Amino acid sequence: MRFTFRPLTPDRWRDLEALFGQRGACGGCWCMWWRVRATEFNKNKGDRNRAAFRAVVAAGPPPGLLAYAGAAPVGWCAVAPRQTYVRLATSRVLAPLDAQPVWSITCFFIAATWRRKGLSTALIRAAVTFARSHGAKIIEGYPVEPRRGAIPAAFAWTGLPRAFEKAGFQEATRRSPTRPIMRKSVRPVARAISTPPN
């Protein structure tokens, strides 16, 4: 199956709602977990998180990518500059490796019938392309490493290491047995410089 990928812009909000469903992907998250502190997130679970994320989308830039199979939205991947995510700034395990500017791929949501079909890796590749087109030189991911066997999809929302490896990422460090930091370096897309007419 060939997938297409589109940035989440306001005109695609209904597609995100259709994909996330009543639970907002998982437990009323609406992709706000990384963006706010724990107390605020827990207070806002559900409709308040939904409204907060809709405001993020309305304000722009796009906070991630939707994957489509035909016209149907089937997957989501959040990607943005690392400083966008409050939780990363306070995480000991996922603390910055250095002072270099980084874009972060923080979470995924894939429709149940489309899991285990390679969509996570395809979303990662699309996220790299998107970040690179916005000037990124380094992209990071924060997958979870199963201790043994498979893990439920609800616990793999940051992705799995093998999906990042298939997309060309390498493990940069591991401060926890289950939480590697994966990195990929790219050349940013050269942007044309416009000059005013004489």
XYZ file of N, CA and C in Angstrom:
594
model
N 0.847 -1.202 0.000
C 0.000 0.000 0.000
C 0.875 1.241 0.000
N 0.596 2.167 -0.872
C 1.322 3.432 -0.909
C 0.609 4.435 -0.014
N 1.369 5.051 0.869
C 0.820 6.065 1.756
C 1.197 7.450 1.247
N 0.377 8.418 1.573
C 0.735 9.811 1.341
C 0.792 10.499 2.699
N 1.577 11.563 2.775
C 1.808 12.247 4.044
C 1.564 13.739 3.858
N 0.831 14.314 4.791
C 0.481 15.727 4.704
C 0.675 16.395 6.062
N 1.240 17.600 6.083
C 1.344 18.337 7.347
C -0.046 18.602 7.918
N -0.136 18.577 9.247
C -1.418 18.847 9.896
C -1.665 20.348 9.924
N -2.459 20.809 8.998
C -2.876 22.199 8.904
C -4.344 22.296 9.335
N -4.839 23.499 9.625
C -6.218 23.619 10.124
C -7.265 22.941 9.251
N -7.068 22.947 7.944
C -8.065 22.334 7.065
C -8.088 20.811 7.159
N -7.103 20.228 7.845
C -7.056 18.780 8.018
C -7.430 18.358 9.447
N -7.911 19.294 10.251
C -8.237 18.983 11.639
C -9.273 17.862 11.741
N -10.279 17.875 10.896
C -11.317 16.834 10.959
C -10.730 15.452 10.679
N -9.704 15.389 9.844
C -9.041 14.106 9.588
C -8.348 13.600 10.854
N -7.715 14.510 11.597
C -7.081 14.110 12.850
C -8.127 13.627 13.848
N -9.247 14.342 13.937
C -10.324 13.918 14.836
C -10.829 12.521 14.473
N -10.978 12.270 13.174
C -11.459 10.956 12.729
C -10.468 9.864 13.121
N -9.173 10.159 13.000
C -8.145 9.182 13.345
C -8.068 8.964 14.857
N -8.053 10.041 15.630
C -7.883 9.944 17.080
C -9.117 9.399 17.785
N -10.301 9.677 17.258
C -11.518 9.193 17.882
C -11.838 9.904 19.187
N -12.808 9.373 19.911
C -13.286 10.012 21.133
C -12.221 10.069 22.221
N -11.290 9.142 22.226
C -10.264 9.095 23.271
C -9.090 10.030 22.990
N -9.139 10.721 21.875
C -8.027 11.623 21.578
C -6.727 10.879 21.396
N -6.781 9.776 20.681
C -5.682 8.839 20.443
C -5.558 7.892 21.623
N -5.269 8.407 22.810
C -5.110 7.529 23.972
C -5.332 8.331 25.252
N -6.350 7.974 26.015
C -6.559 8.567 27.330
C -6.742 10.063 27.351
N -7.335 10.618 26.298
C -7.564 12.056 26.263
C -6.314 12.884 26.042
N -5.320 12.289 25.399
C -4.032 12.972 25.224
C -4.088 14.110 24.201
N -4.642 13.809 23.026
C -4.680 14.786 21.938
C -3.291 15.371 21.645
N -2.282 14.513 21.791
C -0.891 14.882 21.471
C -0.394 16.101 22.255
N -0.840 16.222 23.488
C -0.387 17.331 24.335
C 0.584 16.886 25.433
N 0.820 15.590 25.557
C 1.631 15.083 26.677
C 3.012 15.718 26.732
N 3.675 15.825 25.577
C 5.026 16.380 25.552
C 5.045 17.903 25.678
N 3.933 18.536 25.418
C 3.900 19.988 25.292
C 3.656 20.743 26.596
N 3.188 20.056 27.623
C 2.854 20.718 28.885
C 3.365 19.888 30.056
N 3.435 20.500 31.212
C 3.861 19.779 32.409
C 2.774 18.806 32.853
N 3.164 17.850 33.678
C 2.268 16.758 34.069
C 0.985 17.262 34.715
N 1.096 18.235 35.611
C -0.096 18.717 36.312
C -1.096 19.331 35.340
N -0.590 20.095 34.388
C -1.482 20.713 33.407
C -2.098 19.662 32.495
N -1.289 18.694 32.079
C -1.807 17.639 31.211
C -2.929 16.868 31.894
N -2.706 16.452 33.131
C -3.713 15.656 33.841
C -4.996 16.451 34.084
N -4.853 17.743 34.341
C -6.016 18.598 34.558
C -6.831 18.758 33.280
N -6.146 18.694 32.139
C -6.791 19.008 30.863
C -7.175 17.783 30.033
N -6.979 16.584 30.551
C -7.280 15.380 29.772
C -8.653 15.461 29.122
N -8.690 15.082 27.859
C -9.969 15.088 27.155
C -10.200 16.367 26.378
N -11.356 16.999 26.594
C -11.765 18.135 25.772
C -10.816 19.323 25.871
N -10.242 19.576 27.049
C -9.325 20.717 27.172
C -8.036 20.475 26.395
N -7.535 19.251 26.422
C -6.366 18.944 25.601
C -6.698 19.052 24.121
N -7.886 18.593 23.768
C -8.323 18.709 22.365
C -8.327 20.166 21.933
N -8.905 21.045 22.748
C -8.969 22.468 22.408
C -7.569 23.075 22.359
N -6.702 22.658 23.277
C -5.338 23.186 23.303
C -4.572 22.781 22.051
N -4.737 21.518 21.640
C -4.007 21.083 20.452
C -4.581 21.704 19.193
N -5.889 21.903 19.174
C -6.482 22.575 18.006
C -5.935 23.993 17.888
N -5.705 24.651 19.026
C -5.119 25.995 19.001
C -3.692 25.953 18.483
N -2.950 24.900 18.842
C -1.588 24.725 18.317
C -1.625 24.615 16.795
N -2.540 23.809 16.304
C -2.652 23.606 14.857
C -3.057 24.906 14.167
N -4.001 25.623 14.768
C -4.472 26.875 14.168
C -3.369 27.919 14.109
N -2.533 27.950 15.134
C -1.465 28.954 15.195
C -0.325 28.630 14.233
N -0.105 27.307 13.963
C 0.997 26.901 13.111
C 2.338 27.144 13.793
N 3.405 26.656 13.217
C 3.479 25.808 12.024
C 2.909 24.421 12.294
N 2.735 23.596 11.264
C 2.167 22.265 11.473
C 2.970 21.473 12.510
N 2.290 20.873 13.503
C 2.985 20.153 14.570
C 3.306 18.701 14.243
N 3.021 18.272 13.027
C 3.312 16.897 12.655
C 2.664 16.539 11.338
N 2.650 15.250 11.065
C 2.188 14.750 9.771
C 1.082 13.724 9.933
N 0.111 13.775 9.046
C -0.900 12.739 8.912
C -0.523 11.824 7.755
N -0.734 10.531 7.958
C -0.551 9.551 6.887
C -1.920 9.152 6.357
N -2.030 9.020 5.051
C -3.287 8.646 4.405
C -3.097 7.382 3.576
N -4.105 6.515 3.633
C -4.223 5.404 2.698
C -5.409 5.747 1.812
N -5.141 6.169 0.610
C -6.198 6.743 -0.206
C -6.626 8.050 0.430
N -7.924 8.198 0.694
C -8.422 9.420 1.321
C -8.559 9.285 2.830
N -8.287 8.108 3.367
C -8.510 7.846 4.788
C -7.272 8.168 5.619
N -7.404 8.966 6.702
C -6.284 9.192 7.607
C -6.029 7.942 8.439
N -4.799 7.429 8.402
C -4.503 6.155 9.075
C -3.351 6.250 10.064
N -2.632 7.363 10.087
C -1.503 7.469 11.010
C -1.127 8.907 11.288
N -0.445 9.091 12.403
C -0.015 10.406 12.867
C 1.392 10.316 13.432
N 2.178 11.362 13.197
C 3.518 11.473 13.759
C 3.762 12.930 14.133
N 4.131 13.172 15.382
C 4.448 14.524 15.842
C 5.932 14.789 15.620
N 6.246 15.929 15.016
C 7.639 16.313 14.785
C 7.740 17.830 14.821
N 8.722 18.323 15.579
C 8.892 19.768 15.749
C 10.258 20.020 16.372
N 10.720 21.265 16.372
C 11.964 21.570 17.076
C 11.878 21.132 18.536
N 12.969 20.613 19.058
C 12.989 20.049 20.407
C 12.456 21.014 21.461
N 12.748 22.309 21.327
C 12.336 23.280 22.347
C 10.823 23.431 22.427
N 10.106 22.879 21.449
C 8.646 22.901 21.479
C 8.095 22.079 22.642
N 8.848 21.068 23.063
C 8.340 20.073 23.988
C 8.857 20.299 25.406
N 7.979 20.760 26.270
C 8.321 21.079 27.661
C 8.887 19.861 28.385
N 8.313 18.701 28.154
C 8.735 17.503 28.895
C 10.182 17.113 28.587
N 10.617 17.340 27.353
C 11.997 17.017 27.020
C 12.966 17.904 27.788
N 12.547 19.132 28.056
C 13.425 20.071 28.769
C 13.631 19.662 30.219
N 12.700 18.879 30.768
C 12.787 18.512 32.189
C 13.114 17.038 32.401
N 13.343 16.291 31.303
C 13.602 14.857 31.418
C 15.069 14.575 31.686
N 15.331 13.779 32.702
C 16.709 13.366 32.978
C 17.168 12.331 31.959
N 16.309 11.382 31.638
C 16.668 10.305 30.716
C 16.835 10.815 29.289
N 16.024 11.799 28.909
C 16.036 12.314 27.534
C 16.623 13.714 27.451
N 17.450 14.071 28.399
C 18.086 15.388 28.416
C 18.929 15.582 27.153
N 19.166 16.841 26.742
C 19.937 17.089 25.521
C 21.315 16.436 25.555
N 21.753 15.964 24.401
C 23.085 15.370 24.286
C 24.165 16.432 24.157
N 23.796 17.565 23.574
C 24.749 18.638 23.328
C 23.948 19.906 23.049
N 24.647 20.941 22.599
C 23.981 22.226 22.378
C 23.484 22.410 20.946
N 23.609 21.392 20.121
C 23.203 21.527 18.734
C 21.674 21.603 18.614
N 21.161 22.397 17.673
C 19.710 22.455 17.459
C 19.200 21.129 16.893
N 18.115 20.667 17.438
C 17.573 19.349 17.101
C 16.074 19.451 16.850
N 15.590 18.660 15.901
C 14.157 18.433 15.754
C 13.845 17.078 16.390
N 12.660 16.966 16.983
C 12.298 15.750 17.719
C 11.033 15.107 17.155
N 11.110 13.791 16.964
C 9.940 12.986 16.641
C 9.481 12.366 17.956
N 8.329 12.808 18.454
C 7.967 12.448 19.821
C 6.887 11.388 19.952
N 5.979 11.281 18.996
C 4.934 10.279 19.193
C 4.267 9.891 17.881
N 3.572 8.748 17.968
C 2.869 8.175 16.833
C 1.482 7.714 17.282
N 0.566 7.725 16.344
C -0.701 7.032 16.541
C -1.098 6.451 15.198
N -1.327 5.149 15.179
C -1.679 4.457 13.937
C -2.981 3.698 14.151
N -3.897 3.833 13.217
C -5.178 3.126 13.298
C -4.931 1.627 13.446
N -5.728 0.975 14.276
C -5.485 -0.422 14.645
C -5.329 -1.334 13.433
N -6.136 -1.144 12.414
C -6.077 -2.031 11.250
C -4.855 -1.781 10.371
N -4.103 -0.723 10.660
C -2.933 -0.388 9.850
C -1.620 -0.590 10.598
N -1.682 -1.191 11.764
C -0.455 -1.450 12.515
C 0.260 -2.673 11.947
N 1.569 -2.724 12.181
C 2.420 -3.826 11.701
C 2.446 -3.925 10.176
N 2.360 -2.780 9.515
C 2.422 -2.745 8.051
C 3.534 -1.811 7.560
N 4.458 -1.460 8.467
C 5.570 -0.599 8.082
C 5.258 0.880 8.094
N 4.086 1.252 8.616
C 3.701 2.660 8.567
C 4.539 3.521 9.506
N 4.946 2.985 10.648
C 5.777 3.773 11.577
C 7.071 4.220 10.899
N 7.740 3.294 10.235
C 8.985 3.644 9.544
C 8.727 4.640 8.424
N 7.633 4.445 7.695
C 7.292 5.386 6.626
C 7.022 6.774 7.196
N 6.347 6.850 8.338
C 6.095 8.141 8.988
C 7.402 8.787 9.448
N 8.315 7.994 9.973
C 9.610 8.545 10.399
C 10.341 9.146 9.210
N 10.368 8.430 8.112
C 11.044 8.949 6.910
C 10.389 10.240 6.432
N 9.070 10.271 6.459
C 8.357 11.484 6.043
C 8.642 12.628 7.006
N 8.740 12.324 8.305
C 9.042 13.353 9.302
C 10.439 13.918 9.109
N 11.392 13.061 8.747
C 12.754 13.527 8.453
C 12.736 14.479 7.264
N 12.022 14.113 6.214
C 11.913 14.970 5.035
C 11.289 16.317 5.397
N 10.236 16.269 6.210
C 9.565 17.495 6.638
C 10.507 18.375 7.456
N 11.182 17.795 8.445
C 12.102 18.566 9.289
C 13.247 19.137 8.459
N 13.783 18.328 7.568
C 14.888 18.781 6.706
C 14.459 19.962 5.844
N 13.225 19.935 5.347
C 12.742 21.021 4.501
C 12.583 22.319 5.287
N 12.555 22.210 6.628
C 12.464 23.384 7.488
C 13.804 23.720 8.149
N 14.876 23.172 7.595
C 16.208 23.553 8.039
C 16.856 22.658 9.063
N 16.224 21.550 9.430
C 16.803 20.655 10.437
C 18.083 20.003 9.922
N 19.054 19.896 10.805
C 20.287 19.166 10.511
C 20.376 17.870 11.314
N 19.718 17.834 12.468
C 19.705 16.647 13.324
C 18.257 16.384 13.734
N 17.831 15.127 13.583
C 16.498 14.719 14.019
C 16.672 13.617 15.049
N 15.931 13.714 16.144
C 16.000 12.717 17.204
C 14.670 11.990 17.362
N 14.755 10.750 17.879
C 13.580 9.996 18.289
C 13.837 9.388 19.648
N 12.765 9.051 20.353
C 12.873 8.568 21.740
C 12.038 7.303 21.924
N 12.372 6.256 21.177
C 11.541 5.046 21.210
C 11.669 4.297 22.534
N 10.789 3.326 22.695
C 10.849 2.464 23.875
C 11.326 1.086 23.429
N 12.256 0.531 24.182
C 12.820 -0.791 23.892
C 12.090 -1.814 24.743
N 11.345 -2.741 24.136
C 10.647 -3.755 24.936
C 11.637 -4.574 25.752
N 11.297 -4.838 27.005
C 12.166 -5.667 27.849
C 12.180 -7.103 27.348
N 11.015 -7.578 26.901
C 10.937 -8.923 26.327
C 9.692 -9.008 25.445
N 9.881 -9.552 24.266
C 8.757 -9.740 23.359
C 8.112 -8.447 22.913
N 6.876 -8.560 22.457
C 6.125 -7.409 21.974
C 5.494 -6.667 23.142
N 5.182 -5.400 22.923
C 4.481 -4.620 23.930
C 3.198 -4.083 23.320
N 2.173 -3.832 24.143
C 0.919 -3.290 23.606
C 1.160 -1.962 22.903
N 0.386 -1.708 21.869
C 0.554 -0.489 21.079
C 0.455 0.767 21.936
N -0.387 0.727 22.974
C -0.575 1.905 23.827
C 0.707 2.314 24.537
N 1.633 1.350 24.707
C 2.885 1.648 25.400
C 4.032 1.918 24.428
N 3.745 1.868 23.141
C 4.788 2.087 22.132
C 4.530 3.364 21.355
N 3.899 4.337 22.000
C 3.495 5.544 21.281
C 4.660 6.459 20.907
N 5.847 6.206 21.474
C 7.023 6.954 21.024
C 7.788 6.200 19.944
N 7.261 5.055 19.517
C 7.910 4.266 18.485
C 8.804 3.190 19.071
N 9.298 2.328 18.197
C 10.211 1.252 18.578
C 11.559 1.472 17.901
N 12.658 1.085 18.545
C 13.983 1.323 17.955
C 14.138 0.780 16.547
N 13.586 -0.407 16.285
C 13.797 -1.000 14.954
C 13.175 -0.155 13.845
N 12.061 0.537 14.147
C 11.453 1.406 13.132
C 12.375 2.574 12.815
N 13.005 3.132 13.841
C 13.952 4.229 13.614
C 15.202 3.727 12.892
N 15.674 2.547 13.249
C 16.849 1.986 12.577
C 16.583 1.790 11.088
N 15.390 1.301 10.743
C 15.037 1.109 9.335
C 15.008 2.429 8.577
N 14.771 3.521 9.310
C 14.730 4.849 8.689
C 16.094 5.532 8.727
N 17.134 4.798 9.126
C 18.485 5.340 9.069
C 18.980 6.011 10.340
N 18.256 5.853 11.451
C 18.687 6.433 12.720
C 19.672 5.492 13.420
N 20.523 6.097 14.238
C 21.453 5.321 15.054
C 21.287 5.710 16.515
N 21.550 4.753 17.390
C 21.467 5.052 18.814
C 22.603 5.983 19.209
N 22.260 7.112 19.831
C 23.257 8.099 20.240
C 23.657 7.927 21.692
N 22.710 7.568 22.526
C 22.997 7.288 23.938
C 21.814 6.551 24.516
N 22.030 5.982 25.714
C 20.968 5.257 26.412
C 21.208 5.427 27.902
N 20.393 6.246 28.516
C 20.528 6.503 29.949
C 19.602 5.619 30.773
N 18.774 4.863 30.069
C 17.834 3.932 30.687
C 17.802 2.682 29.825
N 17.659 1.502 30.428
C 17.663 0.269 29.625
C 16.605 0.248 28.530
N 15.508 0.952 28.744
C 14.402 0.878 27.778
C 14.220 2.133 26.940
N 15.055 3.168 27.124
C 14.805 4.436 26.440
C 16.060 4.973 25.747
N 16.393 4.437 24.570
C 17.504 5.010 23.815
C 17.112 6.349 23.195
N 18.102 7.174 22.943
C 17.920 8.361 22.108
C 18.514 8.036 20.751
N 17.701 8.115 19.710
C 18.127 7.805 18.347
C 18.324 9.112 17.590
N 19.347 9.126 16.733
C 19.639 10.341 15.974
C 19.901 10.046 14.506
N 19.571 11.048 13.686
C 19.903 11.004 12.259
C 20.332 12.406 11.853
N 21.469 12.500 11.185
C 21.955 13.783 10.677
C 21.648 13.888 9.190
N 21.219 15.064 8.769
C 20.876 15.295 7.365
C 21.426 16.649 6.938
N 21.500 16.821 5.645
C 21.824 18.141 5.114
C 20.535 18.911 4.915
N 20.426 20.093 5.481
C 19.181 20.848 5.293
C 18.999 21.223 3.837
N 17.762 21.374 3.446
C 17.439 21.769 2.079
C 17.850 23.227 1.880
N 18.594 23.472 0.794
C 19.005 24.851 0.502
C 17.782 25.655 0.090
N 17.622 26.798 0.714
C 16.482 27.663 0.385
C 16.941 28.794 -0.540
N 16.125 29.054 -1.532
C 16.454 30.143 -2.450
C 16.366 31.473 -1.725
N 17.317 32.359 -1.992
C 17.311 33.681 -1.395
C 16.797 34.672 -2.431
N 15.700 35.299 -2.096
C 15.120 36.261 -3.050
C 15.798 37.615 -2.884
N 16.026 38.272 -3.984
C 16.645 39.604 -3.946
C 15.662 40.606 -4.497
N 15.606 41.777 -3.898
C 14.657 42.792 -4.390
C 15.052 43.280 -5.776
N 14.083 43.636 -6.578
C 14.396 44.136 -7.934
C 15.170 45.460 -7.848
N 15.990 45.701 -8.850
C 16.784 46.938 -8.891
C 15.874 48.134 -9.172
